[in-house]
Amino acid sequence: MSVHINAKKGEIAKVVLQPGDPLRAKYIADNFLKNAKLVSQTRGIFYYTGIYKGKEITVGASGMGFPSIGIYSFELFTEYEVDTIIRIGTCGAYTTDLKVFDLLNVENAASESTYAKFAWEIEEDIISHQGNIFDLINQTAEELSLKAKATNIHSSDIFYRKDPNIPAIATKYDCPAVEMEAFGLFANAKHLGKNAATILTVSDIIPTHENISADQREKALKPMIELALESAWKSI
């Protein structure tokens, strides 16, 4: 057991899918994995390990923001010897060039956050995906006839802000959308020499306020979940 995950050694697979929401982790376990077992529920953060096409995969929540995914991904990488984490989540688009339901495969995450600097002395404000899982996701998307755009993303500490303008760092690094976890995950993986990727579904278009409705979400997120599972399966 680690500090924040109470699974026993051997109960977490080598590849983990990380949605932010514990209930989304449960949904994936219930609907996509066979013989899924709840292996951790400390603080209401659920982790399930089950079988997908004959191979063991774990799905568990990261929570929101760098502090939360920083803790969970670090403990998975170090205490449970996880090799690969694929974050799956939603993002808001800064531009109408993106549409709701679009899939993004994050190439680089840019952030104003000091997380990487003070945790690992990584001074850069942009960090790339780690390992070969990014390329495997691109390859798998083509095989599934899914359009997964390789892109930079703005990873922000802030959800609500006074200034409505696109933050300078997003403009600097040509980030068409924003989320809150990829930079932290990539920083941990870079420091530890692990594999990490982030697949996102565009859920909101910030300039127009268009968004995926609550009753559309399960259907909308299915392509992302299937892409992540297929990529995870191939990586094992």
mmCIF file of C-alpha atoms in Angstrom:
data_model
loop_
_atom_site.group_PDB
_atom_site.id
_atom_site.type_symbol
_atom_site.label_atom_id
_atom_site.label_comp_id
_atom_site.label_asym_id
_atom_site.label_seq_id
_atom_site.Cartn_x
_atom_site.Cartn_y
_atom_site.Cartn_z
ATOM 1 C CA MET A 1 0.000 0.000 0.000
ATOM 2 C CA SER A 2 1.072 3.561 -0.622
ATOM 3 C CA VAL A 3 0.006 6.641 1.323
ATOM 4 C CA HIS A 4 -2.992 7.436 -0.900
ATOM 5 C CA ILE A 5 -3.705 4.105 -2.659
ATOM 6 C CA ASN A 6 -4.601 1.078 -0.545
ATOM 7 C CA ALA A 7 -4.223 -1.603 -3.227
ATOM 8 C CA LYS A 8 -1.889 -4.436 -2.372
ATOM 9 C CA LYS A 9 1.274 -5.011 -4.349
ATOM 10 C CA GLY A 10 0.372 -6.905 -7.495
ATOM 11 C CA GLU A 11 -3.187 -5.551 -7.654
ATOM 12 C CA ILE A 12 -2.275 -2.654 -9.977
ATOM 13 C CA ALA A 13 -1.470 -3.462 -13.614
ATOM 14 C CA LYS A 14 1.604 -2.197 -15.453
ATOM 15 C CA VAL A 15 -0.598 0.102 -17.547
ATOM 16 C CA VAL A 16 -3.101 2.482 -15.936
ATOM 17 C CA LEU A 17 -5.825 4.637 -17.467
ATOM 18 C CA GLN A 18 -6.413 7.779 -15.392
ATOM 19 C CA PRO A 19 -9.626 9.774 -15.776
ATOM 20 C CA GLY A 20 -10.017 12.625 -13.341
ATOM 21 C CA ASP A 21 -13.385 11.505 -11.984
ATOM 22 C CA PRO A 22 -13.675 8.403 -9.737
ATOM 23 C CA LEU A 23 -17.156 7.696 -11.117
ATOM 24 C CA ARG A 24 -15.762 7.746 -14.658
ATOM 25 C CA ALA A 25 -13.225 5.155 -13.555
ATOM 26 C CA LYS A 26 -16.100 3.047 -12.229
ATOM 27 C CA TYR A 27 -18.030 3.479 -15.489
ATOM 28 C CA ILE A 28 -15.054 2.249 -17.519
ATOM 29 C CA ALA A 29 -14.485 -0.720 -15.211
ATOM 30 C CA ASP A 30 -18.164 -1.691 -15.291
ATOM 31 C CA ASN A 31 -18.594 -1.346 -19.051
ATOM 32 C CA PHE A 32 -15.241 -2.152 -20.653
ATOM 33 C CA LEU A 33 -13.315 -4.506 -18.349
ATOM 34 C CA LYS A 34 -14.022 -8.149 -17.504
ATOM 35 C CA ASN A 35 -13.826 -9.369 -13.913
ATOM 36 C CA ALA A 36 -13.034 -5.851 -12.714
ATOM 37 C CA LYS A 37 -12.047 -5.748 -9.054
ATOM 38 C CA LEU A 38 -12.097 -2.644 -6.855
ATOM 39 C CA VAL A 39 -8.559 -2.591 -5.469
ATOM 40 C CA SER A 40 -8.479 0.838 -3.811
ATOM 41 C CA GLN A 41 -11.014 3.387 -2.603
ATOM 42 C CA THR A 42 -9.018 5.575 -0.216
ATOM 43 C CA ARG A 43 -10.582 9.066 -0.023
ATOM 44 C CA GLY A 44 -13.256 7.920 -2.491
ATOM 45 C CA ILE A 45 -10.706 7.677 -5.322
ATOM 46 C CA PHE A 46 -11.541 4.383 -7.011
ATOM 47 C CA TYR A 47 -9.047 2.045 -8.686
ATOM 48 C CA TYR A 48 -10.182 -1.063 -10.548
ATOM 49 C CA THR A 49 -8.112 -3.786 -12.161
ATOM 50 C CA GLY A 50 -9.677 -6.042 -14.786
ATOM 51 C CA ILE A 51 -9.158 -7.791 -18.080
ATOM 52 C CA TYR A 52 -9.376 -6.198 -21.526
ATOM 53 C CA LYS A 53 -8.982 -8.622 -24.441
ATOM 54 C CA GLY A 54 -7.062 -11.035 -22.254
ATOM 55 C CA LYS A 55 -4.668 -8.498 -20.727
ATOM 56 C CA GLU A 56 -4.721 -6.864 -17.306
ATOM 57 C CA ILE A 57 -5.379 -3.117 -17.175
ATOM 58 C CA THR A 58 -6.053 -0.803 -14.249
ATOM 59 C CA VAL A 59 -8.302 2.247 -14.388
ATOM 60 C CA GLY A 60 -8.306 4.764 -11.555
ATOM 61 C CA ALA A 61 -8.915 8.433 -10.913
ATOM 62 C CA SER A 62 -6.335 11.200 -10.678
ATOM 63 C CA GLY A 63 -8.519 13.882 -9.138
ATOM 64 C CA MET A 64 -8.210 17.451 -10.413
ATOM 65 C CA GLY A 65 -5.080 19.554 -10.807
ATOM 66 C CA PHE A 66 -1.327 19.018 -10.577
ATOM 67 C CA PRO A 67 -1.190 18.382 -6.805
ATOM 68 C CA SER A 68 -3.674 15.528 -7.136
ATOM 69 C CA ILE A 69 -2.395 13.805 -10.286
ATOM 70 C CA GLY A 70 1.123 14.475 -9.019
ATOM 71 C CA ILE A 71 0.468 12.355 -5.937
ATOM 72 C CA TYR A 72 -1.401 9.503 -7.609
ATOM 73 C CA SER A 73 0.837 9.138 -10.653
ATOM 74 C CA PHE A 74 3.998 9.277 -8.522
ATOM 75 C CA GLU A 75 2.745 6.542 -6.198
ATOM 76 C CA LEU A 76 1.632 4.404 -9.138
ATOM 77 C CA PHE A 77 5.009 4.762 -10.848
ATOM 78 C CA THR A 78 7.109 4.201 -7.717
ATOM 79 C CA GLU A 79 5.125 2.089 -5.229
ATOM 80 C CA TYR A 80 3.288 -0.085 -7.767
ATOM 81 C CA GLU A 81 5.946 -0.159 -10.507
ATOM 82 C CA VAL A 82 3.509 1.047 -13.189
ATOM 83 C CA ASP A 83 5.222 1.505 -16.552
ATOM 84 C CA THR A 84 2.639 3.583 -18.428
ATOM 85 C CA ILE A 85 -0.128 6.018 -17.493
ATOM 86 C CA ILE A 86 -2.622 7.313 -20.043
ATOM 87 C CA ARG A 87 -4.609 10.274 -18.781
ATOM 88 C CA ILE A 88 -8.067 10.474 -20.335
ATOM 89 C CA GLY A 89 -10.100 13.612 -19.765
ATOM 90 C CA THR A 90 -11.893 16.615 -21.165
ATOM 91 C CA CYS A 91 -10.669 20.054 -22.154
ATOM 92 C CA GLY A 92 -11.962 23.477 -23.084
ATOM 93 C CA ALA A 93 -11.095 24.891 -26.508
ATOM 94 C CA TYR A 94 -9.767 28.446 -26.809
ATOM 95 C CA THR A 95 -10.673 28.500 -30.499
ATOM 96 C CA THR A 96 -13.610 27.627 -32.716
ATOM 97 C CA ASP A 97 -11.154 25.748 -34.943
ATOM 98 C CA LEU A 98 -11.851 22.886 -32.536
ATOM 99 C CA LYS A 99 -15.298 21.374 -32.137
ATOM 100 C CA VAL A 100 -16.983 19.580 -29.256
ATOM 101 C CA PHE A 101 -16.289 15.827 -29.403
ATOM 102 C CA ASP A 102 -12.887 16.374 -31.101
ATOM 103 C CA LEU A 103 -10.149 14.018 -29.878
ATOM 104 C CA LEU A 104 -6.696 15.380 -28.978
ATOM 105 C CA ASN A 105 -3.499 13.416 -28.407
ATOM 106 C CA VAL A 106 -1.283 15.748 -26.383
ATOM 107 C CA GLU A 107 2.201 16.225 -27.792
ATOM 108 C CA ASN A 108 3.388 18.868 -25.299
ATOM 109 C CA ALA A 109 1.869 20.438 -22.188
ATOM 110 C CA ALA A 110 2.711 24.076 -21.410
ATOM 111 C CA SER A 111 2.095 25.634 -18.011
ATOM 112 C CA GLU A 112 2.801 28.618 -15.778
ATOM 113 C CA SER A 113 2.778 26.191 -12.838
ATOM 114 C CA THR A 114 5.813 25.833 -10.593
ATOM 115 C CA TYR A 115 5.011 22.147 -10.000
ATOM 116 C CA ALA A 116 7.806 20.698 -12.146
ATOM 117 C CA LYS A 117 10.342 23.272 -10.982
ATOM 118 C CA PHE A 118 9.896 22.726 -7.263
ATOM 119 C CA ALA A 119 9.188 18.985 -7.404
ATOM 120 C CA TRP A 120 11.934 17.876 -9.812
ATOM 121 C CA GLU A 121 13.983 20.979 -10.689
ATOM 122 C CA ILE A 122 12.625 20.860 -14.238
ATOM 123 C CA GLU A 123 12.882 24.482 -15.329
ATOM 124 C CA GLU A 124 11.052 24.244 -18.676
ATOM 125 C CA ASP A 125 7.503 25.568 -18.905
ATOM 126 C CA ILE A 126 6.634 23.035 -21.621
ATOM 127 C CA ILE A 127 7.048 19.256 -21.235
ATOM 128 C CA SER A 128 6.438 16.604 -23.877
ATOM 129 C CA HIS A 129 4.664 13.271 -23.596
ATOM 130 C CA GLN A 130 7.039 10.573 -22.356
ATOM 131 C CA GLY A 131 8.034 7.280 -23.973
ATOM 132 C CA ASN A 132 6.457 5.675 -27.043
ATOM 133 C CA ILE A 133 2.806 5.609 -25.960
ATOM 134 C CA PHE A 134 2.018 8.872 -27.816
ATOM 135 C CA ASP A 135 3.063 7.311 -31.125
ATOM 136 C CA LEU A 136 1.144 4.144 -30.319
ATOM 137 C CA ILE A 137 -2.008 6.205 -29.706
ATOM 138 C CA ASN A 138 -1.600 7.925 -33.088
ATOM 139 C CA GLN A 139 -1.150 4.568 -34.810
ATOM 140 C CA THR A 140 -4.137 3.060 -33.007
ATOM 141 C CA ALA A 141 -6.355 6.024 -33.849
ATOM 142 C CA GLU A 142 -5.639 5.491 -37.553
ATOM 143 C CA GLU A 143 -6.479 1.794 -37.262
ATOM 144 C CA LEU A 144 -9.771 2.645 -35.532
ATOM 145 C CA SER A 145 -10.561 5.353 -38.115
ATOM 146 C CA LEU A 146 -10.562 7.981 -35.379
ATOM 147 C CA LYS A 147 -9.230 11.490 -35.874
ATOM 148 C CA ALA A 148 -6.977 12.215 -32.909
ATOM 149 C CA LYS A 149 -5.223 15.542 -33.464
ATOM 150 C CA ALA A 150 -1.676 15.739 -32.140
ATOM 151 C CA THR A 151 -1.435 19.094 -30.388
ATOM 152 C CA ASN A 152 0.025 21.185 -27.605
ATOM 153 C CA ILE A 153 -2.175 21.837 -24.596
ATOM 154 C CA HIS A 154 -2.242 24.544 -21.956
ATOM 155 C CA SER A 155 -2.220 22.901 -18.519
ATOM 156 C CA SER A 156 -3.492 25.415 -16.003
ATOM 157 C CA ASP A 157 -3.764 25.641 -12.227
ATOM 158 C CA ILE A 158 -6.747 27.947 -12.719
ATOM 159 C CA PHE A 159 -10.312 27.093 -13.718
ATOM 160 C CA TYR A 160 -11.911 30.467 -12.976
ATOM 161 C CA ARG A 161 -10.013 33.658 -13.779
ATOM 162 C CA LYS A 162 -10.640 37.423 -13.886
ATOM 163 C CA ASP A 163 -9.054 38.036 -17.296
ATOM 164 C CA PRO A 164 -11.141 36.441 -20.081
ATOM 165 C CA ASN A 165 -8.335 36.666 -22.646
ATOM 166 C CA ILE A 166 -6.353 33.625 -23.728
ATOM 167 C CA PRO A 167 -3.358 33.331 -21.350
ATOM 168 C CA ALA A 168 -0.014 34.371 -22.820
ATOM 169 C CA ILE A 169 1.562 30.941 -22.421
ATOM 170 C CA ALA A 170 -1.180 29.342 -24.520
ATOM 171 C CA THR A 171 -0.493 31.839 -27.297
ATOM 172 C CA LYS A 172 3.283 31.417 -26.987
ATOM 173 C CA TYR A 173 3.151 27.657 -27.487
ATOM 174 C CA ASP A 174 0.169 27.514 -29.856
ATOM 175 C CA CYS A 175 -2.115 25.685 -27.421
ATOM 176 C CA PRO A 176 -5.682 25.567 -28.779
ATOM 177 C CA ALA A 177 -7.207 24.163 -25.583
ATOM 178 C CA VAL A 178 -6.796 23.985 -21.811
ATOM 179 C CA GLU A 179 -6.939 21.300 -19.107
ATOM 180 C CA MET A 180 -5.413 20.865 -15.652
ATOM 181 C CA GLU A 181 -3.325 17.686 -15.341
ATOM 182 C CA ALA A 182 -1.097 16.735 -18.307
ATOM 183 C CA PHE A 183 1.884 18.917 -17.319
ATOM 184 C CA GLY A 184 2.053 17.335 -13.858
ATOM 185 C CA LEU A 185 1.815 13.798 -15.228
ATOM 186 C CA PHE A 186 4.472 14.446 -17.868
ATOM 187 C CA ALA A 187 6.798 16.014 -15.276
ATOM 188 C CA ASN A 188 6.565 12.956 -13.000
ATOM 189 C CA ALA A 189 7.115 10.575 -15.900
ATOM 190 C CA LYS A 190 10.097 12.571 -17.164
ATOM 191 C CA HIS A 191 11.723 12.563 -13.731
ATOM 192 C CA LEU A 192 11.124 8.849 -13.223
ATOM 193 C CA GLY A 193 11.814 7.645 -16.766
ATOM 194 C CA LYS A 194 8.284 6.328 -17.279
ATOM 195 C CA ASN A 195 5.760 6.429 -20.134
ATOM 196 C CA ALA A 196 2.927 8.971 -20.083
ATOM 197 C CA ALA A 197 0.341 10.256 -22.524
ATOM 198 C CA THR A 198 -2.841 12.317 -22.426
ATOM 199 C CA ILE A 199 -5.910 11.864 -24.617
ATOM 200 C CA LEU A 200 -8.578 14.560 -24.370
ATOM 201 C CA THR A 201 -12.107 15.061 -25.631
ATOM 202 C CA VAL A 202 -13.113 18.666 -26.310
ATOM 203 C CA SER A 203 -16.118 19.247 -24.046
ATOM 204 C CA ASP A 204 -16.404 23.047 -24.201
ATOM 205 C CA ILE A 205 -15.770 25.791 -26.745
ATOM 206 C CA ILE A 206 -14.854 28.729 -24.520
ATOM 207 C CA PRO A 207 -15.563 31.625 -26.954
ATOM 208 C CA THR A 208 -19.062 30.384 -27.857
ATOM 209 C CA HIS A 209 -19.979 28.621 -24.576
ATOM 210 C CA GLU A 210 -20.975 25.522 -26.558
ATOM 211 C CA ASN A 211 -20.563 22.339 -24.529
ATOM 212 C CA ILE A 212 -21.345 18.650 -24.380
ATOM 213 C CA SER A 213 -24.549 18.202 -22.404
ATOM 214 C CA ALA A 214 -24.725 15.833 -19.448
ATOM 215 C CA ASP A 215 -26.799 13.295 -21.372
ATOM 216 C CA GLN A 216 -24.273 13.300 -24.245
ATOM 217 C CA ARG A 217 -21.183 12.663 -22.141
ATOM 218 C CA GLU A 218 -21.171 8.865 -22.000
ATOM 219 C CA LYS A 219 -21.579 8.598 -25.782
ATOM 220 C CA ALA A 220 -19.133 11.451 -26.378
ATOM 221 C CA LEU A 221 -16.352 9.926 -24.275
ATOM 222 C CA LYS A 222 -16.660 6.385 -25.655
ATOM 223 C CA PRO A 223 -14.229 6.904 -28.604
ATOM 224 C CA MET A 224 -11.583 8.293 -26.219
ATOM 225 C CA ILE A 225 -12.032 5.382 -23.807
ATOM 226 C CA GLU A 226 -11.806 2.802 -26.592
ATOM 227 C CA LEU A 227 -8.725 4.507 -28.067
ATOM 228 C CA ALA A 228 -7.021 4.502 -24.663
ATOM 229 C CA LEU A 229 -7.897 0.877 -23.971
ATOM 230 C CA GLU A 230 -6.724 -0.327 -27.372
ATOM 231 C CA SER A 231 -3.473 1.632 -27.032
ATOM 232 C CA ALA A 232 -2.937 0.312 -23.495
ATOM 233 C CA TRP A 233 -3.559 -3.245 -24.706
ATOM 234 C CA LYS A 234 -0.965 -2.872 -27.462
ATOM 235 C CA SER A 235 1.617 -1.464 -25.046
ATOM 236 C CA ILE A 236 1.555 -4.500 -22.772
#
